[in-house]
């Protein structure tokens, strides 16, 4: 029996046809995946299903009820819940409070009962807290109910977002790239979780995902879209052998990913990586840094350096302290002990804007673009300290040379770009001020393999041709070690291994703990 049916769904943004006459049927009790290259229209289609966008044409029916024209909160009442491509938690609320927010369509007390704290209100409140505790136990969140969402490691935040969705008691759960940024072990755990949601809770799942191991491992059916149109549909084994899917979504040489091998197997690690130019000059030095989030000791006396002309990668499991390291360098998190030197200058206590002026560019995890600003305006924000307009224009042309697509999207709002286009914009904004060192936090997160290749080729070009040193945080450790000169491995806020990237890549301990080998 069909739980959800979409027929002829079309969505336009001005002259851009994002979704074109798309049909989809989701049977009750199934796990259905939607795949396609970045910019194919996958998230836009999700947004039409959940009321964030109204389709220009077509019909969407759930359990016999039309969803077209309904607000997101009204659609949620039809037992539909979702997560987002970029995590959308309430950062300054606790884990418990985030889950309780997800119950808003299932709580029925009116304002007088709430204000008077009536017996009915107190009973419903107790039941809501009990249900939230059950969901925390189911999602492996027991013990962190009073922690702020912002203090949680990335993988735990992903679980919390799913827990909040489950609080709405959905029959249909839409998951938008739920394993983005996870290491191989966490992705395997996520696959087990999704199957538990279906088998134990009876929830039907509609999934957008780039990780082919996840898609092929749990899906009953797969729909493939490209340029907003359906190009293939079928069981996993049918999609695996579809030449058009491989070419459109994964690019050439991607068969390894479709046979449940790591997608990085397409390109062997370069064991003869050339040394960085001017490798003797230290550009960035971190000495015995300790950083905290409240009472949580996130970094514990870490020390590392980046030399001029180097690509240095920082790898480790989610929650190890990688993003915190970059945020501490940028002044977004204050180090309580230790010092940070940039070309010999102590920048430890400088405000973030002065650190940017000193020559540090930072592309944050999750991209951090301004969704309501255009591409032009986002780039302009990145150039905020340049008063020389001809210079700004030259820097604009430089980033357009790297990312020609951005020039075509100059007047398009950042929030309407695909995930891959948003990542290009985030990197371009980080380059506008011509930094001496670029901090890149998970640049491949949520990208199709063909775009991952492109991003890393640009990283290599920035380093080799433009001389920009790069400190790279990347969950795709195979790829990071392929391009890096040196590597540091973080675990629970401490550096446990460091050395030449090719040697780190061959270390059995690292392969087991971080590379899924």
mmCIF file of N, CA, C and O in Angstrom, residues 200-259:
data_model
loop_
_atom_site.group_PDB
_atom_site.id
_atom_site.type_symbol
_atom_site.label_atom_id
_atom_site.label_comp_id
_atom_site.label_asym_id
_atom_site.label_seq_id
_atom_site.Cartn_x
_atom_site.Cartn_y
_atom_site.Cartn_z
ATOM 1 N N UNK A 200 11.520 -2.304 14.005
ATOM 2 C CA UNK A 200 11.027 -2.293 15.387
ATOM 3 C C UNK A 200 9.938 -1.247 15.622
ATOM 4 O O UNK A 200 9.027 -1.471 16.418
ATOM 5 N N UNK A 201 10.045 -0.095 14.932
ATOM 6 C CA UNK A 201 9.070 0.970 15.147
ATOM 7 C C UNK A 201 8.056 1.091 14.009
ATOM 8 O O UNK A 201 7.109 1.877 14.112
ATOM 9 N N UNK A 202 8.261 0.338 12.933
ATOM 10 C CA UNK A 202 7.304 0.355 11.829
ATOM 11 C C UNK A 202 7.312 1.639 11.030
ATOM 12 O O UNK A 202 6.304 1.993 10.401
ATOM 13 N N UNK A 203 8.438 2.339 11.013
ATOM 14 C CA UNK A 203 8.525 3.626 10.316
ATOM 15 C C UNK A 203 9.016 3.414 8.884
ATOM 16 O O UNK A 203 10.012 2.734 8.651
ATOM 17 N N UNK A 204 8.324 4.001 7.949
ATOM 18 C CA UNK A 204 8.747 4.009 6.550
ATOM 19 C C UNK A 204 9.785 5.115 6.369
ATOM 20 O O UNK A 204 9.645 6.200 6.932
ATOM 21 N N UNK A 205 10.824 4.836 5.581
ATOM 22 C CA UNK A 205 11.932 5.781 5.460
ATOM 23 C C UNK A 205 12.147 6.165 4.000
ATOM 24 O O UNK A 205 12.213 5.303 3.119
ATOM 25 N N UNK A 206 12.245 7.475 3.766
ATOM 26 C CA UNK A 206 12.646 8.027 2.472
ATOM 27 C C UNK A 206 13.982 8.727 2.698
ATOM 28 O O UNK A 206 14.072 9.647 3.515
ATOM 29 N N UNK A 207 15.008 8.284 1.990
ATOM 30 C CA UNK A 207 16.383 8.639 2.300
ATOM 31 C C UNK A 207 17.074 9.311 1.123
ATOM 32 O O UNK A 207 17.000 8.813 -0.004
ATOM 33 N N UNK A 208 17.739 10.450 1.376
ATOM 34 C CA UNK A 208 18.701 11.016 0.435
ATOM 35 C C UNK A 208 20.084 10.711 0.973
ATOM 36 O O UNK A 208 20.375 10.991 2.134
ATOM 37 N N UNK A 209 20.951 10.133 0.152
ATOM 38 C CA UNK A 209 22.262 9.718 0.658
ATOM 39 C C UNK A 209 23.253 9.591 -0.492
ATOM 40 O O UNK A 209 22.907 9.122 -1.571
ATOM 41 N N UNK A 210 24.509 10.017 -0.230
ATOM 42 C CA UNK A 210 25.580 9.863 -1.206
ATOM 43 C C UNK A 210 26.437 8.633 -0.947
ATOM 44 O O UNK A 210 27.165 8.200 -1.841
ATOM 45 N N UNK A 211 26.399 8.093 0.263
ATOM 46 C CA UNK A 211 27.220 6.932 0.596
ATOM 47 C C UNK A 211 26.599 5.684 -0.029
ATOM 48 O O UNK A 211 25.578 5.175 0.425
ATOM 49 N N UNK A 212 27.222 5.192 -1.089
ATOM 50 C CA UNK A 212 26.655 4.072 -1.823
ATOM 51 C C UNK A 212 26.599 2.784 -0.991
ATOM 52 O O UNK A 212 25.727 1.942 -1.201
ATOM 53 N N UNK A 213 27.512 2.627 -0.056
ATOM 54 C CA UNK A 213 27.460 1.436 0.789
ATOM 55 C C UNK A 213 26.185 1.449 1.620
ATOM 56 O O UNK A 213 25.532 0.411 1.800
ATOM 57 N N UNK A 214 25.813 2.611 2.133
ATOM 58 C CA UNK A 214 24.574 2.743 2.897
ATOM 59 C C UNK A 214 23.369 2.526 1.994
ATOM 60 O O UNK A 214 22.465 1.744 2.312
ATOM 61 N N UNK A 215 23.359 3.207 0.860
ATOM 62 C CA UNK A 215 22.210 3.126 -0.053
ATOM 63 C C UNK A 215 21.958 1.696 -0.509
ATOM 64 O O UNK A 215 20.834 1.181 -0.440
ATOM 65 N N UNK A 216 23.007 1.040 -0.987
ATOM 66 C CA UNK A 216 22.848 -0.306 -1.519
ATOM 67 C C UNK A 216 22.602 -1.333 -0.413
ATOM 68 O O UNK A 216 22.006 -2.385 -0.648
ATOM 69 N N UNK A 217 23.023 -1.006 0.807
ATOM 70 C CA UNK A 217 22.906 -1.964 1.896
ATOM 71 C C UNK A 217 21.544 -2.025 2.544
ATOM 72 O O UNK A 217 21.185 -3.065 3.120
ATOM 73 N N UNK A 218 20.753 -0.934 2.481
ATOM 74 C CA UNK A 218 19.490 -0.930 3.234
ATOM 75 C C UNK A 218 18.257 -0.655 2.379
ATOM 76 O O UNK A 218 17.135 -0.843 2.848
ATOM 77 N N UNK A 219 18.424 -0.236 1.132
ATOM 78 C CA UNK A 219 17.270 0.217 0.340
ATOM 79 C C UNK A 219 16.478 -0.937 -0.251
ATOM 80 O O UNK A 219 17.048 -1.913 -0.756
ATOM 81 N N UNK A 220 15.146 -0.813 -0.219
ATOM 82 C CA UNK A 220 14.289 -1.724 -0.964
ATOM 83 C C UNK A 220 14.187 -1.285 -2.420
ATOM 84 O O UNK A 220 14.206 -2.113 -3.333
ATOM 85 N N UNK A 221 14.075 0.046 -2.614
ATOM 86 C CA UNK A 221 14.039 0.603 -3.957
ATOM 87 C C UNK A 221 14.828 1.908 -3.978
ATOM 88 O O UNK A 221 14.953 2.581 -2.943
ATOM 89 N N UNK A 222 15.327 2.251 -5.157
ATOM 90 C CA UNK A 222 16.131 3.459 -5.323
ATOM 91 C C UNK A 222 15.594 4.238 -6.520
ATOM 92 O O UNK A 222 15.344 3.666 -7.578
ATOM 93 N N UNK A 223 15.427 5.539 -6.326
ATOM 94 C CA UNK A 223 15.080 6.443 -7.419
ATOM 95 C C UNK A 223 16.271 7.347 -7.673
ATOM 96 O O UNK A 223 16.845 7.910 -6.743
ATOM 97 N N UNK A 224 16.656 7.489 -8.933
ATOM 98 C CA UNK A 224 17.802 8.313 -9.304
ATOM 99 C C UNK A 224 17.298 9.498 -10.115
ATOM 100 O O UNK A 224 16.555 9.327 -11.081
ATOM 101 N N UNK A 225 17.721 10.710 -9.690
ATOM 102 C CA UNK A 225 17.323 11.895 -10.439
ATOM 103 C C UNK A 225 18.567 12.666 -10.869
ATOM 104 O O UNK A 225 19.612 12.626 -10.218
ATOM 105 N N UNK A 226 18.448 13.353 -11.979
ATOM 106 C CA UNK A 226 19.520 14.188 -12.504
ATOM 107 C C UNK A 226 18.873 15.375 -13.202
ATOM 108 O O UNK A 226 17.917 15.201 -13.978
ATOM 109 N N UNK A 227 19.355 16.576 -12.910
ATOM 110 C CA UNK A 227 18.748 17.792 -13.435
ATOM 111 C C UNK A 227 17.239 17.829 -13.188
ATOM 112 O O UNK A 227 16.461 18.257 -14.036
ATOM 113 N N UNK A 228 16.837 17.351 -12.013
ATOM 114 C CA UNK A 228 15.438 17.429 -11.613
ATOM 115 C C UNK A 228 14.533 16.368 -12.199
ATOM 116 O O UNK A 228 13.340 16.343 -11.888
ATOM 117 N N UNK A 229 15.080 15.463 -13.032
ATOM 118 C CA UNK A 229 14.255 14.443 -13.682
ATOM 119 C C UNK A 229 14.662 13.047 -13.216
ATOM 120 O O UNK A 229 15.848 12.793 -12.947
ATOM 121 N N UNK A 230 13.694 12.164 -13.159
ATOM 122 C CA UNK A 230 13.986 10.775 -12.835
ATOM 123 C C UNK A 230 14.664 10.110 -14.031
ATOM 124 O O UNK A 230 14.153 10.147 -15.145
ATOM 125 N N UNK A 231 15.829 9.508 -13.797
ATOM 126 C CA UNK A 231 16.526 8.827 -14.891
ATOM 127 C C UNK A 231 16.564 7.317 -14.688
ATOM 128 O O UNK A 231 16.883 6.578 -15.626
ATOM 129 N N UNK A 232 16.264 6.866 -13.481
ATOM 130 C CA UNK A 232 16.246 5.421 -13.226
ATOM 131 C C UNK A 232 15.504 5.151 -11.933
ATOM 132 O O UNK A 232 15.417 6.005 -11.044
ATOM 133 N N UNK A 233 14.969 3.931 -11.840
ATOM 134 C CA UNK A 233 14.279 3.509 -10.623
ATOM 135 C C UNK A 233 14.295 1.988 -10.585
ATOM 136 O O UNK A 233 14.150 1.324 -11.616
ATOM 137 N N UNK A 234 14.523 1.446 -9.388
ATOM 138 C CA UNK A 234 14.524 -0.002 -9.289
ATOM 139 C C UNK A 234 15.170 -0.489 -8.011
ATOM 140 O O UNK A 234 15.495 0.288 -7.109
ATOM 141 N N UNK A 235 15.383 -1.800 -7.950
ATOM 142 C CA UNK A 235 16.057 -2.418 -6.815
ATOM 143 C C UNK A 235 17.543 -2.090 -6.871
ATOM 144 O O UNK A 235 18.077 -1.708 -7.922
ATOM 145 N N UNK A 236 18.248 -2.222 -5.749
ATOM 146 C CA UNK A 236 19.678 -1.875 -5.736
ATOM 147 C C UNK A 236 20.489 -2.548 -6.832
ATOM 148 O O UNK A 236 21.326 -1.892 -7.471
ATOM 149 N N UNK A 237 20.257 -3.843 -7.079
ATOM 150 C CA UNK A 237 21.065 -4.527 -8.089
ATOM 151 C C UNK A 237 20.793 -3.980 -9.489
ATOM 152 O O UNK A 237 21.674 -4.010 -10.358
ATOM 153 N N UNK A 238 19.584 -3.472 -9.721
ATOM 154 C CA UNK A 238 19.281 -2.878 -11.024
ATOM 155 C C UNK A 238 19.989 -1.525 -11.189
ATOM 156 O O UNK A 238 20.498 -1.206 -12.274
ATOM 157 N N UNK A 239 20.026 -0.756 -10.118
ATOM 158 C CA UNK A 239 20.695 0.541 -10.170
ATOM 159 C C UNK A 239 22.199 0.365 -10.313
ATOM 160 O O UNK A 239 22.870 1.117 -11.035
ATOM 161 N N UNK A 240 22.753 -0.644 -9.644
ATOM 162 C CA UNK A 240 24.187 -0.889 -9.708
ATOM 163 C C UNK A 240 24.680 -1.117 -11.134
ATOM 164 O O UNK A 240 25.801 -0.746 -11.477
ATOM 165 N N UNK A 241 23.848 -1.711 -11.952
ATOM 166 C CA UNK A 241 24.278 -2.058 -13.309
ATOM 167 C C UNK A 241 23.800 -1.063 -14.357
ATOM 168 O O UNK A 241 23.990 -1.284 -15.549
ATOM 169 N N UNK A 242 23.192 0.045 -13.914
ATOM 170 C CA UNK A 242 22.652 1.030 -14.844
ATOM 171 C C UNK A 242 23.752 2.007 -15.259
ATOM 172 O O UNK A 242 24.233 2.811 -14.461
ATOM 173 N N UNK A 243 24.163 1.942 -16.529
ATOM 174 C CA UNK A 243 25.262 2.765 -17.027
ATOM 175 C C UNK A 243 24.959 4.247 -16.912
ATOM 176 O O UNK A 243 25.829 5.052 -16.551
ATOM 177 N N UNK A 244 23.735 4.629 -17.166
ATOM 178 C CA UNK A 244 23.384 6.055 -17.110
ATOM 179 C C UNK A 244 23.513 6.592 -15.687
ATOM 180 O O UNK A 244 23.942 7.724 -15.474
ATOM 181 N N UNK A 245 23.154 5.779 -14.707
ATOM 182 C CA UNK A 245 23.285 6.195 -13.312
ATOM 183 C C UNK A 245 24.756 6.411 -12.965
ATOM 184 O O UNK A 245 25.132 7.416 -12.356
ATOM 185 N N UNK A 246 25.595 5.458 -13.354
ATOM 186 C CA UNK A 246 27.019 5.556 -13.033
ATOM 187 C C UNK A 246 27.618 6.814 -13.650
ATOM 188 O O UNK A 246 28.357 7.559 -12.997
ATOM 189 N N UNK A 247 27.276 7.092 -14.889
ATOM 190 C CA UNK A 247 27.838 8.254 -15.561
ATOM 191 C C UNK A 247 27.295 9.555 -14.985
ATOM 192 O O UNK A 247 28.034 10.517 -14.776
ATOM 193 N N UNK A 248 25.974 9.605 -14.721
ATOM 194 C CA UNK A 248 25.360 10.849 -14.265
ATOM 195 C C UNK A 248 25.692 11.162 -12.821
ATOM 196 O O UNK A 248 25.956 12.312 -12.474
ATOM 197 N N UNK A 249 25.707 10.124 -11.985
ATOM 198 C CA UNK A 249 25.842 10.372 -10.555
ATOM 199 C C UNK A 249 27.276 10.255 -10.068
ATOM 200 O O UNK A 249 27.770 11.096 -9.322
ATOM 201 N N UNK A 250 27.953 9.211 -10.488
ATOM 202 C CA UNK A 250 29.258 8.916 -9.904
ATOM 203 C C UNK A 250 30.431 9.269 -10.800
ATOM 204 O O UNK A 250 31.562 9.318 -10.332
ATOM 205 N N UNK A 251 30.209 9.482 -12.063
ATOM 206 C CA UNK A 251 31.326 9.786 -12.951
ATOM 207 C C UNK A 251 32.088 8.531 -13.323
ATOM 208 O O UNK A 251 31.808 7.428 -12.880
ATOM 209 N N UNK A 252 33.089 8.693 -14.160
ATOM 210 C CA UNK A 252 33.850 7.555 -14.642
ATOM 211 C C UNK A 252 34.671 6.937 -13.526
ATOM 212 O O UNK A 252 35.114 7.611 -12.611
ATOM 213 N N UNK A 253 34.878 5.630 -13.608
ATOM 214 C CA UNK A 253 35.712 4.939 -12.635
ATOM 215 C C UNK A 253 35.065 4.707 -11.301
ATOM 216 O O UNK A 253 35.751 4.429 -10.320
ATOM 217 N N UNK A 254 33.734 4.822 -11.212
ATOM 218 C CA UNK A 254 33.087 4.736 -9.911
ATOM 219 C C UNK A 254 32.457 3.395 -9.628
ATOM 220 O O UNK A 254 31.738 3.238 -8.669
ATOM 221 N N UNK A 255 32.728 2.388 -10.449
ATOM 222 C CA UNK A 255 32.087 1.085 -10.236
ATOM 223 C C UNK A 255 32.421 0.495 -8.883
ATOM 224 O O UNK A 255 31.636 -0.241 -8.310
ATOM 225 N N UNK A 256 33.603 0.819 -8.350
ATOM 226 C CA UNK A 256 33.989 0.270 -7.040
ATOM 227 C C UNK A 256 32.985 0.654 -5.970
ATOM 228 O O UNK A 256 32.648 -0.148 -5.111
ATOM 229 N N UNK A 257 32.500 1.889 -6.026
ATOM 230 C CA UNK A 257 31.546 2.325 -5.015
ATOM 231 C C UNK A 257 30.232 1.573 -5.138
ATOM 232 O O UNK A 257 29.563 1.296 -4.153
ATOM 233 N N UNK A 258 29.853 1.227 -6.351
ATOM 234 C CA UNK A 258 28.584 0.553 -6.562
ATOM 235 C C UNK A 258 28.656 -0.943 -6.279
ATOM 236 O O UNK A 258 27.650 -1.626 -6.324
ATOM 237 N N UNK A 259 29.823 -1.441 -5.992
ATOM 238 C CA UNK A 259 29.938 -2.849 -5.616
ATOM 239 C C UNK A 259 30.309 -2.968 -4.145
ATOM 240 O O UNK A 259 30.946 -3.911 -3.709
#
